[in-house]
Amino acid sequence: NRQGAIKVEPKVFFANERTFLAWLHCAVLLAGASIAIMSFAETDMAGQLYGVTLLPVSIAFMTYAMSQYARRSSMIRRRAPGPYEDITGPTVLGIVLMLSILAQFSIKLYNVMH
């Protein structure tokens, strides 16, 4: 069974780069929010914790973006048939982001009650 070479159009490369940039955009926004929160809460320890809980989430977004971009670029260069989509990564990152926000809310609630 002989298969022909899979033709890869330039728009596929650009789509991969656009997706990578979109993920990096989210990561930079999260990192910026983290740094802004930490800088505005100079003396408030709870405010510092808000920023600190958001920074690892931002780093996770950046790491995921880079790993997916590299994986997909390699697959495109090799002309691999796929699958190119990833369902678990965005789901895990969404859950981690929600847990981070929940942790920030819990810290704030604890400080208000005590």
Short mmCIF file of N, CA, C and O in Angstrom, two decimals, residues 20 23 59-72 85-91 93:
data_model
loop_
_atom_site.label_atom_id
_atom_site.label_comp_id
_atom_site.label_asym_id
_atom_site.label_seq_id
_atom_site.Cartn_x
_atom_site.Cartn_y
_atom_site.Cartn_z
N PHE A 20 -0.14 29.47 18.61
CA PHE A 20 0.94 29.67 19.58
C PHE A 20 0.89 31.08 20.15
O PHE A 20 0.97 31.28 21.37
N TRP A 23 -2.04 31.56 22.62
CA TRP A 23 -1.74 31.00 23.94
C TRP A 23 -0.74 31.87 24.69
O TRP A 23 -0.89 32.09 25.90
N ILE A 59 3.06 30.54 33.90
CA ILE A 59 4.20 29.75 33.42
C ILE A 59 3.72 28.45 32.79
O ILE A 59 4.26 27.99 31.78
N ALA A 60 2.68 27.85 33.36
CA ALA A 60 2.11 26.62 32.78
C ALA A 60 1.53 26.90 31.39
O ALA A 60 1.70 26.09 30.47
N PHE A 61 0.86 28.03 31.23
CA PHE A 61 0.32 28.41 29.92
C PHE A 61 1.45 28.57 28.90
O PHE A 61 1.34 28.12 27.76
N MET A 62 2.54 29.24 29.31
CA MET A 62 3.68 29.43 28.40
C MET A 62 4.33 28.10 28.02
O MET A 62 4.65 27.88 26.85
N THR A 63 4.49 27.23 29.00
CA THR A 63 5.10 25.92 28.73
C THR A 63 4.23 25.10 27.80
O THR A 63 4.73 24.46 26.87
N TYR A 64 2.93 25.11 28.04
CA TYR A 64 2.01 24.38 27.17
C TYR A 64 2.06 24.92 25.74
O TYR A 64 2.11 24.15 24.78
N ALA A 65 2.04 26.24 25.61
CA ALA A 65 2.07 26.86 24.28
C ALA A 65 3.32 26.45 23.52
O ALA A 65 3.25 26.08 22.34
N MET A 66 4.45 26.51 24.19
CA MET A 66 5.71 26.17 23.52
C MET A 66 5.78 24.69 23.14
O MET A 66 6.20 24.34 22.04
N SER A 67 5.33 23.83 24.05
CA SER A 67 5.39 22.39 23.75
C SER A 67 4.46 22.01 22.61
O SER A 67 4.82 21.22 21.73
N GLN A 68 3.25 22.58 22.59
CA GLN A 68 2.32 22.28 21.50
C GLN A 68 2.80 22.84 20.17
O GLN A 68 2.67 22.19 19.14
N TYR A 69 3.38 24.04 20.20
CA TYR A 69 3.91 24.62 18.97
C TYR A 69 5.03 23.75 18.41
O TYR A 69 5.06 23.46 17.21
N ALA A 70 5.93 23.32 19.27
CA ALA A 70 7.05 22.49 18.82
C ALA A 70 6.55 21.14 18.29
O ALA A 70 7.01 20.66 17.25
N ARG A 71 5.59 20.54 19.00
CA ARG A 71 5.05 19.24 18.57
C ARG A 71 4.36 19.36 17.22
O ARG A 71 4.60 18.56 16.31
N ARG A 72 3.52 20.37 17.10
CA ARG A 72 2.79 20.53 15.83
C ARG A 72 3.71 20.92 14.69
O ARG A 72 3.53 20.46 13.55
N GLU A 85 -4.98 18.01 17.16
CA GLU A 85 -5.69 18.67 18.25
C GLU A 85 -5.28 18.07 19.60
O GLU A 85 -4.80 16.94 19.68
N ASP A 86 -5.46 18.87 20.62
CA ASP A 86 -5.19 18.43 21.99
C ASP A 86 -6.38 18.86 22.84
O ASP A 86 -6.68 20.04 22.96
N ILE A 87 -7.05 17.90 23.41
CA ILE A 87 -8.24 18.19 24.20
C ILE A 87 -7.90 18.28 25.69
O ILE A 87 -8.46 19.13 26.40
N THR A 88 -6.97 17.47 26.14
CA THR A 88 -6.69 17.44 27.58
C THR A 88 -5.91 18.66 28.06
O THR A 88 -6.14 19.14 29.17
N GLY A 89 -5.00 19.19 27.25
CA GLY A 89 -4.18 20.32 27.69
C GLY A 89 -4.99 21.56 28.05
O GLY A 89 -4.85 22.07 29.17
N PRO A 90 -5.84 22.06 27.16
CA PRO A 90 -6.65 23.22 27.52
C PRO A 90 -7.60 22.97 28.69
O PRO A 90 -7.83 23.85 29.51
N THR A 91 -8.10 21.74 28.78
CA THR A 91 -8.99 21.41 29.90
C THR A 91 -8.24 21.48 31.22
O THR A 91 -8.72 22.07 32.19
N LEU A 93 -5.44 23.14 31.84
CA LEU A 93 -5.08 24.53 32.11
C LEU A 93 -6.28 25.33 32.61
O LEU A 93 -6.13 26.18 33.50
#
